[in-house]
């Protein structure tokens, strides 16, 4: 009887799309030179270039009437999948949805998360690292209908700087 219940449950869930991340990662900054982590040996010039590129890309998107947001809908996030945001040289910037709601952040906020001030990931040095997006909550972009009417949150996206495989 128990095997039948398990089989019935598996069949019932088979048609259901459920992509919530069951292994969420914290939003606090983690540098990959800490115990248990693997330093990435990345080129910081490439990190700086990617940050500039993301800011430029957002500006181009706005000029063309396109979205300034990096969107991560729950139904497409594939249970903790890491999406490539940008890459250059030996550096890859990844985004991972760890929240339970559709999330979106501006490309410039991703840029600020990787390279802006003493709180950004560039301070992990060549080791690389990860953290939640540093969101400019005062940005008028988050007041746009595109963001508000679609029910996005700015929480739940972790950005990672790693060495390209």
XYZ file of N, CA and C in Angstrom:
495
model
N 0.822 -1.191 0.000
C 0.000 0.000 0.000
C 0.871 1.263 0.000
N 1.935 1.289 0.798
C 2.801 2.462 0.889
C 3.438 2.772 -0.474
N 3.894 1.767 -1.188
C 4.503 1.972 -2.500
C 3.504 2.593 -3.464
N 2.251 2.171 -3.395
C 1.211 2.721 -4.261
C 1.002 4.206 -3.949
N 1.013 4.576 -2.674
C 0.831 5.978 -2.290
C 1.988 6.836 -2.806
N 3.182 6.308 -2.716
C 4.344 7.043 -3.215
C 4.252 7.218 -4.727
N 3.878 6.147 -5.426
C 3.724 6.205 -6.874
C 2.641 7.198 -7.262
N 1.510 7.159 -6.562
C 0.416 8.069 -6.835
C 0.863 9.517 -6.608
N 1.615 9.766 -5.546
C 2.130 11.103 -5.266
C 3.086 11.573 -6.338
N 3.940 10.675 -6.807
C 4.894 11.030 -7.859
C 4.178 11.371 -9.158
N 3.141 10.616 -9.493
C 2.369 10.890 -10.704
C 1.647 12.227 -10.567
N 1.082 12.482 -9.402
C 0.351 13.728 -9.181
C 1.284 14.936 -9.290
N 2.504 14.813 -8.790
C 3.447 15.927 -8.842
C 4.133 16.056 -10.191
N 4.084 15.004 -10.990
C 4.767 14.988 -12.279
C 4.392 16.131 -13.184
N 3.150 16.574 -13.146
C 2.711 17.652 -14.012
C 2.829 19.019 -13.380
N 3.319 19.070 -12.162
C 3.402 20.328 -11.444
C 4.779 20.944 -11.612
N 4.810 22.215 -11.949
C 6.079 22.927 -12.024
C 6.300 23.616 -10.692
N 7.369 23.249 -10.034
C 7.695 23.847 -8.749
C 9.183 24.056 -8.722
N 9.614 25.297 -8.796
C 11.029 25.561 -8.956
C 11.658 26.299 -7.789
N 10.977 26.358 -6.647
C 11.550 27.044 -5.508
C 12.871 26.395 -5.123
N 13.835 27.194 -4.792
C 15.150 26.700 -4.429
C 15.098 26.076 -3.040
N 15.365 24.776 -2.977
C 15.324 24.069 -1.709
C 16.652 24.142 -0.968
N 17.675 24.706 -1.594
C 18.983 24.880 -0.955
C 19.396 26.337 -1.067
N 18.640 27.232 -0.426
C 18.951 28.654 -0.580
C 20.300 29.000 0.045
N 20.890 30.037 -0.484
C 22.160 30.530 0.025
C 21.919 31.884 0.665
N 22.700 32.232 1.669
C 22.473 33.502 2.373
C 22.797 34.706 1.498
N 22.199 35.843 1.840
C 22.429 37.072 1.089
C 23.703 37.786 1.542
N 24.228 37.423 2.710
C 25.432 38.101 3.184
C 26.635 37.755 2.302
N 27.627 38.631 2.334
C 28.802 38.443 1.489
C 29.640 37.263 1.975
N 29.998 36.405 1.040
C 30.894 35.283 1.310
C 32.021 35.370 0.299
N 33.234 35.557 0.786
C 34.400 35.564 -0.095
C 34.939 34.146 -0.176
N 35.389 33.776 -1.360
C 35.817 32.399 -1.583
C 37.246 32.119 -1.112
N 37.771 32.974 -0.245
C 39.067 32.700 0.376
C 38.892 32.336 1.849
N 37.667 32.024 2.245
C 37.390 31.618 3.621
C 37.471 30.094 3.735
N 37.510 29.609 4.962
C 37.582 28.162 5.180
C 36.435 27.454 4.481
N 36.770 26.377 3.790
C 35.767 25.574 3.102
C 35.426 26.060 1.710
N 35.936 27.216 1.315
C 35.659 27.762 -0.020
C 36.875 27.553 -0.914
N 36.673 27.743 -2.200
C 37.757 27.594 -3.169
C 38.008 28.937 -3.847
N 39.185 29.495 -3.622
C 39.545 30.756 -4.264
C 39.519 30.575 -5.778
N 39.011 31.589 -6.489
C 38.790 31.478 -7.926
C 39.934 32.003 -8.797
N 40.831 32.805 -8.235
C 41.959 33.368 -8.974
C 41.487 34.110 -10.232
N 40.594 35.073 -10.028
C 40.023 35.839 -11.140
C 40.814 37.124 -11.382
N 40.607 37.715 -12.532
C 41.271 38.958 -12.908
C 40.345 40.122 -12.552
N 40.776 40.970 -11.621
C 39.928 42.073 -11.162
C 39.668 43.112 -12.252
N 40.537 43.212 -13.253
C 40.278 44.124 -14.380
C 39.030 43.667 -15.137
N 38.857 42.362 -15.247
C 37.672 41.837 -15.927
C 36.413 42.076 -15.097
N 36.528 42.012 -13.777
C 35.384 42.302 -12.901
C 34.947 43.752 -13.105
N 35.917 44.662 -13.124
C 35.612 46.083 -13.333
C 34.982 46.298 -14.704
N 35.507 45.630 -15.734
C 34.960 45.758 -17.081
C 33.502 45.293 -17.114
N 33.214 44.159 -16.481
C 31.841 43.629 -16.463
C 30.895 44.611 -15.788
N 31.322 45.209 -14.686
C 30.470 46.194 -14.001
C 30.147 47.360 -14.937
N 31.156 47.866 -15.640
C 30.927 48.947 -16.595
C 30.018 48.523 -17.731
N 30.221 47.315 -18.214
C 29.384 46.784 -19.294
C 27.917 46.703 -18.852
N 27.663 46.215 -17.636
C 26.275 46.083 -17.167
C 25.591 47.445 -17.041
N 26.337 48.446 -16.586
C 25.769 49.804 -16.502
C 25.453 50.330 -17.909
N 26.382 50.117 -18.832
C 26.173 50.536 -20.223
C 24.986 49.792 -20.839
N 24.908 48.491 -20.595
C 23.821 47.676 -21.144
C 22.462 48.181 -20.656
N 22.364 48.489 -19.362
C 21.102 49.023 -18.841
C 20.738 50.331 -19.538
N 21.694 51.213 -19.720
C 21.426 52.487 -20.406
C 20.967 52.263 -21.838
N 21.583 51.314 -22.535
C 21.170 50.998 -23.900
C 19.752 50.426 -23.919
N 19.434 49.572 -22.962
C 18.094 49.000 -22.873
C 17.055 50.114 -22.703
N 17.336 51.041 -21.814
C 16.392 52.147 -21.569
C 16.229 53.011 -22.821
N 17.334 53.323 -23.505
C 17.266 54.146 -24.714
C 16.433 53.480 -25.808
N 16.449 52.159 -25.846
C 15.709 51.413 -26.864
C 14.305 51.025 -26.401
N 13.884 51.521 -25.225
C 12.560 51.216 -24.713
C 12.419 49.779 -24.215
N 13.547 49.167 -23.872
C 13.540 47.791 -23.392
C 13.745 47.754 -21.883
N 13.636 46.581 -21.317
C 13.695 46.416 -19.872
C 15.090 46.658 -19.294
N 15.171 47.456 -18.217
C 16.446 47.659 -17.526
C 16.684 46.607 -16.435
N 15.838 45.571 -16.410
C 15.878 44.591 -15.321
C 16.433 43.238 -15.749
N 17.152 42.633 -14.822
C 17.512 41.219 -14.932
C 16.418 40.487 -14.150
N 15.586 39.743 -14.861
C 14.429 39.088 -14.250
C 14.711 37.617 -13.988
N 14.225 37.138 -12.847
C 14.342 35.722 -12.497
C 12.986 35.233 -11.980
N 12.119 34.785 -12.884
C 10.826 34.258 -12.466
C 10.994 32.876 -11.811
N 10.211 32.625 -10.783
C 10.300 31.357 -10.045
C 10.090 30.165 -10.975
N 9.129 30.261 -11.894
C 8.817 29.102 -12.736
C 9.909 28.785 -13.758
N 10.903 29.665 -13.888
C 11.999 29.406 -14.826
C 13.347 29.267 -14.122
N 13.343 29.344 -12.808
C 14.607 29.360 -12.064
C 15.170 27.962 -11.818
N 14.456 26.925 -12.213
C 14.977 25.553 -12.190
C 15.607 25.130 -10.870
N 14.935 25.373 -9.771
C 15.393 24.920 -8.457
C 16.875 25.211 -8.219
N 17.184 26.440 -8.049
C 18.535 26.910 -7.691
C 19.497 27.032 -8.873
N 18.996 27.020 -10.080
C 19.894 27.154 -11.229
C 20.632 28.487 -11.156
N 21.850 28.487 -11.638
C 22.647 29.704 -11.703
C 22.692 30.165 -13.151
N 22.242 31.399 -13.381
C 22.182 31.944 -14.727
C 23.383 32.850 -14.956
N 23.991 32.746 -16.123
C 25.103 33.622 -16.469
C 24.570 35.019 -16.765
N 25.126 36.006 -16.085
C 24.763 37.405 -16.315
C 25.731 38.014 -17.323
N 27.025 37.782 -17.123
C 28.052 38.312 -18.026
C 29.352 37.544 -17.802
N 30.217 37.588 -18.812
C 31.525 36.964 -18.673
C 32.547 37.740 -19.488
N 33.759 37.686 -19.010
C 34.884 38.316 -19.731
C 36.165 37.694 -19.194
N 37.072 37.388 -20.113
C 38.337 36.777 -19.698
C 38.070 35.509 -18.911
N 38.615 35.452 -17.699
C 38.398 34.266 -16.871
C 37.303 34.460 -15.829
N 36.519 35.545 -15.958
C 35.505 35.883 -14.954
C 34.099 35.620 -15.490
N 33.287 35.008 -14.649
C 31.881 34.797 -14.963
C 31.054 35.321 -13.782
N 30.041 36.126 -14.088
C 29.113 36.611 -13.076
C 27.825 35.814 -13.230
N 27.409 35.192 -12.135
C 26.206 34.365 -12.130
C 25.155 34.978 -11.216
N 23.892 34.693 -11.520
C 22.774 35.084 -10.656
C 22.015 33.815 -10.290
N 21.607 33.747 -9.041
C 20.871 32.580 -8.550
C 19.665 33.056 -7.756
N 18.491 32.549 -8.121
C 17.275 32.888 -7.387
C 17.154 31.960 -6.193
N 17.162 32.539 -5.003
C 17.036 31.744 -3.785
C 15.752 32.068 -3.033
N 14.970 32.992 -3.560
C 13.714 33.362 -2.934
C 12.560 32.546 -3.485
N 11.380 32.840 -2.984
C 10.179 32.109 -3.391
C 9.246 32.939 -4.251
N 9.700 34.127 -4.663
C 8.890 35.003 -5.507
C 9.686 35.408 -6.733
N 8.968 35.801 -7.781
C 9.615 36.338 -8.970
C 10.426 37.561 -8.551
N 11.666 37.612 -8.976
C 12.536 38.712 -8.574
C 13.124 39.386 -9.811
N 13.431 40.665 -9.651
C 14.084 41.429 -10.709
C 14.897 42.539 -10.059
N 16.045 42.802 -10.639
C 16.896 43.902 -10.189
C 17.466 44.576 -11.426
N 17.863 45.822 -11.276
C 18.435 46.526 -12.422
C 19.845 46.000 -12.694
N 20.238 46.130 -13.936
C 21.594 45.726 -14.292
C 22.621 46.586 -13.563
N 22.283 47.858 -13.321
C 23.224 48.717 -12.590
C 23.341 48.289 -11.129
N 22.284 47.728 -10.554
C 22.398 47.213 -9.184
C 23.285 45.965 -9.140
N 23.216 45.145 -10.173
C 24.141 44.007 -10.244
C 25.571 44.532 -10.371
N 25.756 45.553 -11.207
C 27.084 46.154 -11.368
C 27.598 46.694 -10.038
N 26.746 47.369 -9.291
C 27.155 47.912 -7.989
C 27.464 46.797 -6.997
N 26.785 45.693 -7.122
C 27.033 44.557 -6.234
C 28.419 43.964 -6.474
N 28.852 43.963 -7.721
C 30.158 43.364 -7.998
C 31.309 44.357 -7.906
N 31.037 45.668 -8.184
C 32.141 46.634 -8.185
C 31.624 48.035 -7.910
N 31.657 48.463 -6.649
C 31.246 49.836 -6.372
C 31.901 50.418 -5.125
N 31.770 49.756 -4.002
C 32.256 50.334 -2.752
C 32.810 49.236 -1.836
N 33.027 49.582 -0.589
C 33.620 48.624 0.350
C 32.716 47.432 0.657
N 31.467 47.493 0.269
C 30.543 46.379 0.508
C 30.390 45.471 -0.710
N 30.984 45.840 -1.837
C 30.782 45.065 -3.065
C 31.740 43.872 -3.146
N 31.449 42.987 -4.066
C 32.213 41.744 -4.197
C 33.658 41.937 -4.644
N 33.965 43.053 -5.268
C 35.347 43.282 -5.693
C 36.278 43.260 -4.480
N 35.753 43.517 -3.314
C 36.564 43.508 -2.103
C 36.946 42.099 -1.652
N 36.401 41.094 -2.304
C 36.853 39.717 -2.052
C 38.161 39.459 -2.784
N 38.573 40.409 -3.627
C 39.824 40.270 -4.350
C 39.745 39.195 -5.414
N 40.879 38.617 -5.719
C 40.952 37.621 -6.782
C 40.284 36.302 -6.397
N 39.897 36.171 -5.139
C 39.238 34.937 -4.687
C 37.824 34.809 -5.235
N 37.166 35.951 -5.541
C 35.760 35.913 -5.954
C 34.869 35.764 -4.731
N 33.564 35.701 -4.973
C 32.639 35.582 -3.856
C 31.204 35.688 -4.315
N 30.317 35.795 -3.324
C 28.892 35.878 -3.613
C 28.189 36.704 -2.547
N 27.043 37.264 -2.935
C 26.207 38.017 -1.999
C 24.896 38.392 -2.681
N 23.922 38.793 -1.866
C 22.666 39.299 -2.395
C 22.894 40.634 -3.088
N 22.028 40.977 -3.999
C 22.171 42.215 -4.769
C 22.023 43.430 -3.860
N 22.938 44.387 -4.029
C 22.835 45.676 -3.342
C 21.850 46.511 -4.160
N 20.651 46.701 -3.634
C 19.576 47.345 -4.382
C 19.485 48.828 -4.025
N 19.415 49.668 -5.049
C 19.166 51.098 -4.864
C 17.653 51.279 -4.777
N 17.137 51.199 -3.575
C 15.684 51.256 -3.362
C 15.092 52.599 -3.770
N 15.927 53.630 -3.933
C 15.442 54.951 -4.328
C 15.366 55.126 -5.842
N 15.791 54.118 -6.581
C 15.780 54.221 -8.043
C 14.344 54.296 -8.563
N 14.106 55.252 -9.446
C 12.782 55.394 -10.065
C 12.422 54.180 -10.918
N 13.413 53.410 -11.329
C 13.134 52.234 -12.154
C 12.245 51.225 -11.410
N 12.405 51.155 -10.095
C 11.584 50.219 -9.316
C 10.145 50.711 -9.123
N 9.866 51.918 -9.623
C 8.502 52.453 -9.581
C 7.791 52.283 -10.920
N 8.517 51.748 -11.901
C 7.941 51.542 -13.234
C 6.845 50.480 -13.181
N 5.843 50.637 -14.046
C 4.761 49.656 -14.128
C 5.294 48.260 -14.408
N 6.314 48.191 -15.264
C 6.909 46.898 -15.612
C 7.309 46.115 -14.358
N 7.795 46.840 -13.354
C 8.226 46.195 -12.116
C 7.052 45.987 -11.154
N 6.283 47.040 -10.925
C 5.229 46.968 -9.906
C 4.057 46.083 -10.306
N 3.619 46.179 -11.553
C 2.434 45.417 -11.968
C 2.713 43.932 -12.136
N 3.965 43.577 -12.328
C 4.296 42.161 -12.474
C 4.603 41.505 -11.133
N 4.564 42.287 -10.069
C 4.706 41.733 -8.724
C 6.106 41.279 -8.363
N 7.116 41.856 -8.976
C 8.491 41.482 -8.672
C 8.899 41.934 -7.268
N 9.866 41.252 -6.721
C 10.555 41.690 -5.520
C 12.018 41.894 -5.897
N 12.728 42.685 -5.119
C 14.164 42.858 -5.351
C 14.973 41.895 -4.486
N 14.310 41.117 -3.684
C 14.987 40.196 -2.769
C 15.041 38.791 -3.357
N 16.091 38.073 -2.990
C 16.173 36.669 -3.374
C 17.109 36.340 -4.511
N 17.874 37.324 -5.000
C 18.861 37.040 -6.045
C 20.254 37.161 -5.444
N 21.029 36.106 -5.573
C 22.417 36.088 -5.120
C 23.315 36.182 -6.355
N 24.278 37.084 -6.295
C 25.245 37.265 -7.382
C 26.551 36.598 -6.978
N 27.137 35.875 -7.933
C 28.404 35.183 -7.687
C 29.436 35.606 -8.725
N 30.664 35.794 -8.270
C 31.785 36.028 -9.173
C 32.678 34.796 -9.071
N 32.789 34.097 -10.190
C 33.562 32.856 -10.222
C 34.494 32.842 -11.431
N 35.378 31.889 -11.429
C 36.273 31.687 -12.574
C 35.520 30.904 -13.630
N 35.625 31.359 -14.864
C 34.969 30.646 -15.956
C 35.631 29.274 -16.126
N 34.799 28.230 -16.248
C 35.374 26.890 -16.351
C 36.171 26.676 -17.631
